[in-house]
CSV table of C-alpha atoms and ligand atoms in Angstrom, one decimal:
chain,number,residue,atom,x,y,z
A,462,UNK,CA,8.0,16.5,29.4
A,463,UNK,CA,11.2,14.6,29.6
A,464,UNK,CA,12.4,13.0,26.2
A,465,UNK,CA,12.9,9.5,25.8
A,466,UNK,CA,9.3,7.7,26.6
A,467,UNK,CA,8.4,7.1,23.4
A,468,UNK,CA,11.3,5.6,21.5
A,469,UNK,CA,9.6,4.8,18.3
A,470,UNK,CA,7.2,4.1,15.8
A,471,UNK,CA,6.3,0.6,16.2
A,472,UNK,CA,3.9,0.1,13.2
A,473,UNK,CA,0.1,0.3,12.5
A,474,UNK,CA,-2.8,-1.9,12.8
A,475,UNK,CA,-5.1,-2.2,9.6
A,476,UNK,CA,-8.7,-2.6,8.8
A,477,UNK,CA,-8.4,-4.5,4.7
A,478,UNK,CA,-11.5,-6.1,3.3
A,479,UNK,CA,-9.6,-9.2,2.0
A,480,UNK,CA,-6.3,-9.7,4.4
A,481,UNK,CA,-5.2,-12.7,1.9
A,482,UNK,CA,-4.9,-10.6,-0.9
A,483,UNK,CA,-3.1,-7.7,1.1
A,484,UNK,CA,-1.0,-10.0,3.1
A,485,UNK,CA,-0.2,-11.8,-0.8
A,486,UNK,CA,0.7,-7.8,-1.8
A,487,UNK,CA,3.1,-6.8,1.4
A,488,UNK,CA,4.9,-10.1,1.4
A,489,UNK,CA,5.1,-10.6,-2.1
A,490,UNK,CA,5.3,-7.4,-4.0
A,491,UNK,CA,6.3,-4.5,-1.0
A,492,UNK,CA,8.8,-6.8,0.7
A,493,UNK,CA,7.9,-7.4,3.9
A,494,UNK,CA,8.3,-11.3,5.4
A,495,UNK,CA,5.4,-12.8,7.6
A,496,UNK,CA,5.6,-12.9,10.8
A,497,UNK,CA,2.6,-14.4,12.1
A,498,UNK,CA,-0.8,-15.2,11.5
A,499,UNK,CA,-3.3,-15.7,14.3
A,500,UNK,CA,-7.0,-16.4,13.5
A,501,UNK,CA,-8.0,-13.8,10.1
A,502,UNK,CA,-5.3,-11.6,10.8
A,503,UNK,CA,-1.5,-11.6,9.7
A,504,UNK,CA,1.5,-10.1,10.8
A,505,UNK,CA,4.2,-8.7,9.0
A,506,UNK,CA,7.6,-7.7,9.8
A,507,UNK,CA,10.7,-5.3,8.2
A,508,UNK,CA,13.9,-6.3,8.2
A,509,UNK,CA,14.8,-4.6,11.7
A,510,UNK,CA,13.9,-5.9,15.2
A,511,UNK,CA,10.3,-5.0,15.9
A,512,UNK,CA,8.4,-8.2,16.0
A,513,UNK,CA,6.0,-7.0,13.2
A,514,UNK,CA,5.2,-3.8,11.8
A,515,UNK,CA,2.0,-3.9,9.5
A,516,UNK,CA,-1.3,-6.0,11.0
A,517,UNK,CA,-4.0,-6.6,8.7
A,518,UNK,CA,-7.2,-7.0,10.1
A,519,UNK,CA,-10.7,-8.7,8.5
A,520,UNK,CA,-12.8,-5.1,8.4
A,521,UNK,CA,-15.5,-4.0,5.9
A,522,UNK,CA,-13.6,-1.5,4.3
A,523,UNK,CA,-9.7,-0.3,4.2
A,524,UNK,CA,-9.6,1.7,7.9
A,525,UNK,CA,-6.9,2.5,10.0
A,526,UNK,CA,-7.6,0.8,13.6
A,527,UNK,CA,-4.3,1.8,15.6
A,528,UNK,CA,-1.2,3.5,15.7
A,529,UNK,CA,1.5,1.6,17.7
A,530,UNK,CA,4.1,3.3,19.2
A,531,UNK,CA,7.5,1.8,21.3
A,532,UNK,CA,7.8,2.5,24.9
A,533,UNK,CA,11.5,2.5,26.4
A,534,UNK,CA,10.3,0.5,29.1
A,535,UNK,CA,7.5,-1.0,31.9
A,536,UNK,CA,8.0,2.2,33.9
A,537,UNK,CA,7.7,4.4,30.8
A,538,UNK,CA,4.3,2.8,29.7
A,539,UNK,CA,3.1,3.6,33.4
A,540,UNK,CA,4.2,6.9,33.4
A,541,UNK,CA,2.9,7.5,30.2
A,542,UNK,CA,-0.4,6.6,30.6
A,543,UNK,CA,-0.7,9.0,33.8
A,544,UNK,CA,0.3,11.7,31.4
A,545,UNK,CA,-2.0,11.0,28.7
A,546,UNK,CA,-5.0,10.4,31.1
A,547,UNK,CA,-4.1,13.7,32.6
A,548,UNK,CA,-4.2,15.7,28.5
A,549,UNK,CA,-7.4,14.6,28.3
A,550,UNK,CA,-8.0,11.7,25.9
A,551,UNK,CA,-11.2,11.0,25.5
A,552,UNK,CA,-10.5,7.1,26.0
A,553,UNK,CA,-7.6,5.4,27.3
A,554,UNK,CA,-7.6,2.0,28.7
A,555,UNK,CA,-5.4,0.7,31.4
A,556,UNK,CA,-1.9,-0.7,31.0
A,557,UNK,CA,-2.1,-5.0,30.9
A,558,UNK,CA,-0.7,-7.0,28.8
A,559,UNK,CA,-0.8,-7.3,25.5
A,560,UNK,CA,-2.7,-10.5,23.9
A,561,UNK,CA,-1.5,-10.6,20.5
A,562,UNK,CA,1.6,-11.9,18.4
A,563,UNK,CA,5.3,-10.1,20.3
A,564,UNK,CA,3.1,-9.8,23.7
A,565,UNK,CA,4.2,-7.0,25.3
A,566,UNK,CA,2.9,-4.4,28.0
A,567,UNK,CA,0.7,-1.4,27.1
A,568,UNK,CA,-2.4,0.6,27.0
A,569,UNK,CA,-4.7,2.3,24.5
A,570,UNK,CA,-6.1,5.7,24.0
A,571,UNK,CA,-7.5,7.6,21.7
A,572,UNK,CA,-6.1,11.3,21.1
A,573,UNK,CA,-8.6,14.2,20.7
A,574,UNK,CA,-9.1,14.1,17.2
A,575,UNK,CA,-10.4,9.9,17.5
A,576,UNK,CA,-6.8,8.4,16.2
A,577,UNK,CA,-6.5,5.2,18.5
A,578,UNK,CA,-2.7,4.7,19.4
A,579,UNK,CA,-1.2,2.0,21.6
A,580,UNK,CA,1.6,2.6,23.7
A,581,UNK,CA,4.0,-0.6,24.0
A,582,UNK,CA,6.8,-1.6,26.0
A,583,UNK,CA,8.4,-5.1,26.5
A,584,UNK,CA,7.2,-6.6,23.7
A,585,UNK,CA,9.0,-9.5,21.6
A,586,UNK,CA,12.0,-8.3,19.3
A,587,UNK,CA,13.8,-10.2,16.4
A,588,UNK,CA,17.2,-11.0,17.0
A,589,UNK,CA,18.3,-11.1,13.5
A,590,UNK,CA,17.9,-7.6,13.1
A,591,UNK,CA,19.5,-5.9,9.9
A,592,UNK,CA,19.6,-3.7,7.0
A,593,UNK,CA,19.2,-5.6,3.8
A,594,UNK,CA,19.2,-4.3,0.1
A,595,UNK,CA,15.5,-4.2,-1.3
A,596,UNK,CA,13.6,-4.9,1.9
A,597,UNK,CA,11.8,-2.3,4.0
A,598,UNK,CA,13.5,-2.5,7.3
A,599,UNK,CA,10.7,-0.5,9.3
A,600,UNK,CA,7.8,2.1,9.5
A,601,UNK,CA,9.6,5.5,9.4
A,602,UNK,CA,7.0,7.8,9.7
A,603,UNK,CA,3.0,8.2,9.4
A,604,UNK,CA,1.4,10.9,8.0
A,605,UNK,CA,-2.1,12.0,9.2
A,606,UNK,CA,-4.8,14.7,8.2
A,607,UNK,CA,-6.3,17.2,10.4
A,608,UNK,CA,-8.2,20.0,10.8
A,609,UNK,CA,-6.5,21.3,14.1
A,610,UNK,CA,-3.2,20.8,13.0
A,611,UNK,CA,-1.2,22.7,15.7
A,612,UNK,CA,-3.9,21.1,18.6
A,613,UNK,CA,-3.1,17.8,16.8
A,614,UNK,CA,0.8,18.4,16.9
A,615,UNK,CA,0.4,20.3,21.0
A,616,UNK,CA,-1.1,17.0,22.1
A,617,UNK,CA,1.5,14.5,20.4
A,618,UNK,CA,4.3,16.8,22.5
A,619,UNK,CA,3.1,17.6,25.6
A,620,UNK,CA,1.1,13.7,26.4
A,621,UNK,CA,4.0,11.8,24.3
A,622,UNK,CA,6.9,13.9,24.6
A,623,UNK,CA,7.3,14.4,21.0
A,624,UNK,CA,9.0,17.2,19.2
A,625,UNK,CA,8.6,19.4,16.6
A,626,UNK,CA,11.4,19.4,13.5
A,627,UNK,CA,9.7,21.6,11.7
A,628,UNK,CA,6.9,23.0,9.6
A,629,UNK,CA,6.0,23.5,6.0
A,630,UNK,CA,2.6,22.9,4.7
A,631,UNK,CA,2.9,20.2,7.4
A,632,UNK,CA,4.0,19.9,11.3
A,633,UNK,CA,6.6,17.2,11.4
A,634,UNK,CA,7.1,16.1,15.1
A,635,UNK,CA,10.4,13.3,16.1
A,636,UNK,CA,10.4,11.1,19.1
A,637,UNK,CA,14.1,10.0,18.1
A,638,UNK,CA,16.7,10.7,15.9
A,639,UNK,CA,14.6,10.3,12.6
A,640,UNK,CA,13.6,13.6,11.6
A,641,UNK,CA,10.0,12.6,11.8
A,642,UNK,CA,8.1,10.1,12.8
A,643,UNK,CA,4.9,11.7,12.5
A,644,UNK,CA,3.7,14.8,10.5
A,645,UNK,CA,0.0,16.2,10.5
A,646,UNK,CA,-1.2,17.7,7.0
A,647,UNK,CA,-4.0,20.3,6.5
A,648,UNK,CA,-7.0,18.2,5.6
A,649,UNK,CA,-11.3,18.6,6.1
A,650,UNK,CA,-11.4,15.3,8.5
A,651,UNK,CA,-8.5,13.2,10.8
A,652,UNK,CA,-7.2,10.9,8.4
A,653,UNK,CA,-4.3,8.8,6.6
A,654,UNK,CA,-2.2,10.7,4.3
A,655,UNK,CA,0.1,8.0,4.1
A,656,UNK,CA,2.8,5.6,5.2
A,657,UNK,CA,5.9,5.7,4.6
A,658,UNK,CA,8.6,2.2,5.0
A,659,UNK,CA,12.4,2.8,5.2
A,660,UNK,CA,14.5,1.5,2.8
A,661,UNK,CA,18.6,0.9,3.4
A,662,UNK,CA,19.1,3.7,0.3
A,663,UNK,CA,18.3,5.0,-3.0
A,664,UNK,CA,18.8,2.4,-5.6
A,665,UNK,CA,16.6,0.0,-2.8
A,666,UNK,CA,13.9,3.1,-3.7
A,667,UNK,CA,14.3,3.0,-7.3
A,668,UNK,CA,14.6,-1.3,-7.3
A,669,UNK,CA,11.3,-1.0,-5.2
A,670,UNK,CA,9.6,1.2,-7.4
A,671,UNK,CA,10.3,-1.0,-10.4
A,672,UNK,CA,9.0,-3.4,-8.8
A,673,UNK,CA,6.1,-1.7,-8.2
A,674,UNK,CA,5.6,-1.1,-11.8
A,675,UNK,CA,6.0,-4.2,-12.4
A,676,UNK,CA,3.1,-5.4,-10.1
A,677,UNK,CA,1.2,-3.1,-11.6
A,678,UNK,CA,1.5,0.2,-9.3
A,679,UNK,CA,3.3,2.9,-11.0
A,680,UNK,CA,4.8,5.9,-8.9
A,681,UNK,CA,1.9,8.3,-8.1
A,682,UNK,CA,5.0,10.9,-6.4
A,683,UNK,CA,8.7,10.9,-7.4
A,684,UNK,CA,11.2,9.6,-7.3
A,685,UNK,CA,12.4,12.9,-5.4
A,686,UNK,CA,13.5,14.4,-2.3
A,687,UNK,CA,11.6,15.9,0.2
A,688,UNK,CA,12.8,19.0,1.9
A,689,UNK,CA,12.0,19.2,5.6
A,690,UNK,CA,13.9,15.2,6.2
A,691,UNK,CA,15.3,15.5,3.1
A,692,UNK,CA,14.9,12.1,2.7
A,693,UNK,CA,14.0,10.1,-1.0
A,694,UNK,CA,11.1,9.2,-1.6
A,695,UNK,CA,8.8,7.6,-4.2
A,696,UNK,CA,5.0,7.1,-3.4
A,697,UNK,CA,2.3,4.6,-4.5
A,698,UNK,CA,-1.4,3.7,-4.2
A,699,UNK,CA,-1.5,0.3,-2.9
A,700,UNK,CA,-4.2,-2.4,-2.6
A,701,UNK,CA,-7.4,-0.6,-0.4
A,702,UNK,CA,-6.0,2.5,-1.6
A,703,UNK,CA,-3.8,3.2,1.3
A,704,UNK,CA,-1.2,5.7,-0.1
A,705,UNK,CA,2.4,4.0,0.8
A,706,UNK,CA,5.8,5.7,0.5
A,707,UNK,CA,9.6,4.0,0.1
A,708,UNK,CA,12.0,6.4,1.3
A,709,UNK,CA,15.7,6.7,2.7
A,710,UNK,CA,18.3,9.1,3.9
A,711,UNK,CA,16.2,10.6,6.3
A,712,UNK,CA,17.7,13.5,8.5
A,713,UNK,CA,18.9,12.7,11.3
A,714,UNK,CA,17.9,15.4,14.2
A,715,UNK,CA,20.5,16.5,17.2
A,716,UNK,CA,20.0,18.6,20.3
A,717,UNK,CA,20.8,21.7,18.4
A,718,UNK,CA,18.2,21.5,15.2
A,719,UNK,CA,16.5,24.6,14.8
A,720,UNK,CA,12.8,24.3,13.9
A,721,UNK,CA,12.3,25.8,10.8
A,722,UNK,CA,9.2,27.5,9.5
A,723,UNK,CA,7.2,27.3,6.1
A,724,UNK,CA,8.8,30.6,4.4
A,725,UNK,CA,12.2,28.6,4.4
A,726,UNK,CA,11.1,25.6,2.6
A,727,UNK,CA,9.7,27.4,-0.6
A,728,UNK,CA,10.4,25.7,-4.1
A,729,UNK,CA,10.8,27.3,-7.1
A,730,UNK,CA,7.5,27.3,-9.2
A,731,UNK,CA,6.9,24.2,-10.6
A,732,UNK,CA,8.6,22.3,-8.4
A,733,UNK,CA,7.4,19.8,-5.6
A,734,UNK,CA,10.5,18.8,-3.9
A,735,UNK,CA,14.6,19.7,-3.8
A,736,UNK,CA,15.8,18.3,-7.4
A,737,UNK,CA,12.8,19.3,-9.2
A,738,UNK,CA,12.4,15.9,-11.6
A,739,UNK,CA,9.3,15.0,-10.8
A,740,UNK,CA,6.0,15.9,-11.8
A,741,UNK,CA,3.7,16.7,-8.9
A,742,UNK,CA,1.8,14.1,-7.2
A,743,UNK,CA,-1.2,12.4,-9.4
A,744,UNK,CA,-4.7,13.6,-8.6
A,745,UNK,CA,-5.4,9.9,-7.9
A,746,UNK,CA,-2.9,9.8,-5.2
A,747,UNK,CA,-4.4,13.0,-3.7
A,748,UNK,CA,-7.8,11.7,-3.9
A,749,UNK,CA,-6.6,8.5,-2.1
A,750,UNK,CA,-4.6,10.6,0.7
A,751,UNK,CA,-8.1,11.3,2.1
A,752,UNK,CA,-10.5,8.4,2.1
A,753,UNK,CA,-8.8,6.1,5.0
A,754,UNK,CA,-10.6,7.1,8.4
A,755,UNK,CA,-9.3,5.6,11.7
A,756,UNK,CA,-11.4,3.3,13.3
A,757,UNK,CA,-14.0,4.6,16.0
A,758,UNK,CA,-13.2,3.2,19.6
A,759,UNK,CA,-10.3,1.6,21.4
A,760,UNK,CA,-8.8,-1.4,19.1
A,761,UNK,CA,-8.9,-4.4,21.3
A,762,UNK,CA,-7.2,-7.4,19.1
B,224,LIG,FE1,6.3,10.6,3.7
């Protein structure tokens, strides 16, 4: 599979029972700036150049309806969808355009286990594009339960082209330079573990999370650093009980990175990440790592 179809994590589409009051929270609270609103549902962008990253969605309860991912181009989305027809998906639409805020040209599928994804080329980009102090600048990775998780992880490389960085208690697959973009987690049903929003560094982690504590969401995970991305990290429950992450310094990943197996990433007893300051994530983050489901069927905005 050549490298280079996919060339990033665009965002995700949500499901929230009241989209004002989660729109009010990632706006006002998370640091993310509208971007559009069209009909019930909002858009919201980072500070980078993706025309919005997080879509919220009227639903019945807090769901996960798509995963969005970047296409280099027109002839990338085509070629893409011949290969993920051809791995089997279950339900994959055809590549048109997209009708929705940023446009676009793309298709639809859903991947063995259910997850709808979109694949999207062409679509509007911001041209005031930057890193600023404090705001989340873009969607750096997803994580996502499963109970096949080397199937899950097969079908990501060999119909997207993704690859793998490595594994721990998790498969962590790139389809850039970011260490990951994607990781699957051990878990009884396909669902969210979390998402996680880049920051420009460390103190923009720790402002964040004061923030946070302010608003009233204390940190459920950290602040620490993770070992396979060795990236920060401090994690929350937000509104609808989606598990969100700040985090910076991720890895960057070159043609020579060796994948590296779960023997190697070991910490000592008592420990949950490389310094060893934090206490281990709170039972209620846990419990809330496993009650977002994706959306059944093709999400059609
Ligand atoms: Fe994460």
């Amino acid at each position: 599979m050549p490298a280079g179809l996919i060339t990033g994590l665009r965002g995700v589409d949500l499901g929230v029972p009241d989209v004002a009051a989660h729109a009010r929270f990632y706006a006002g609270v998370w640091n993310l700036s509208l971007a559009a609103q069209r009909g019930a549902s909002v858009y919201l962008r980072g500070s980078g150049a993706y025309c919005h990253i997080l879509a919220l969605h009227p639903r019945d309860t807090p769901q996960l309806l798509c995963i969005n991912l970047a296409a280099a181009d027109r002839d990338a989305v085509d070629r893409l969808h011949d290969r993920v027809r051809a791995a089997g998906a279950a339900q994959i639409d055809r590549p048109a355009p997209i009708a929705e805020p940023g446009g676009g040209y793309g298709f639809a599928f859903a991947d063995p286990e259910g997850r709808v994804v979109r694949v999207i080329a062409e679509d509007a980009r911001h041209a005031d594009a930057r890193v600023l102090p404090d705001r989340p600048e873009k969607i750096t990775h997803l994580v996502l339960n499963t109970p096949r998780q080397e199937d899950a992880a097969d079908f990501w490389v060999k119909a997207l082209g993704f690859e793998i960085s490595d594994r721990s208690l998790l498969t962590f697959i790139r389809c850039n330079a970011d260490h990951h973009n994607l990781a699957f987690h051990p878990g009884e049903a396909s669902s969210l573990h979390h998402i996680a929003f880049e920051m420009d560094g460390i103190d923009s982690v720790m402002r964040g999370a004061g923030r946070m504590r302010d608003a009233g969401y204390p940190v459920e995970w950290g602040p620490g650093r993770h070992g396979p991305g060795n990236n920060v990290f401090a994690y929350f429950v937000g509104p609808g009980d989606f598990v969100i992450e700040y985090t910076a310094e991720i890895e960057k990943v070159g043609e020579n990175h060796r994948v590296r197996e779960p023997r190697e990433w070991a910490y000592p007893p008592g420990h949950s990440d490389l310094w060893g300051a934090t206490p281990p994530p709170t039972a209620r983050m846990k419990d809330a790592q496993k009650k977002i489901g994706f959306a059944a069927g093709l999400f059609r905005p």
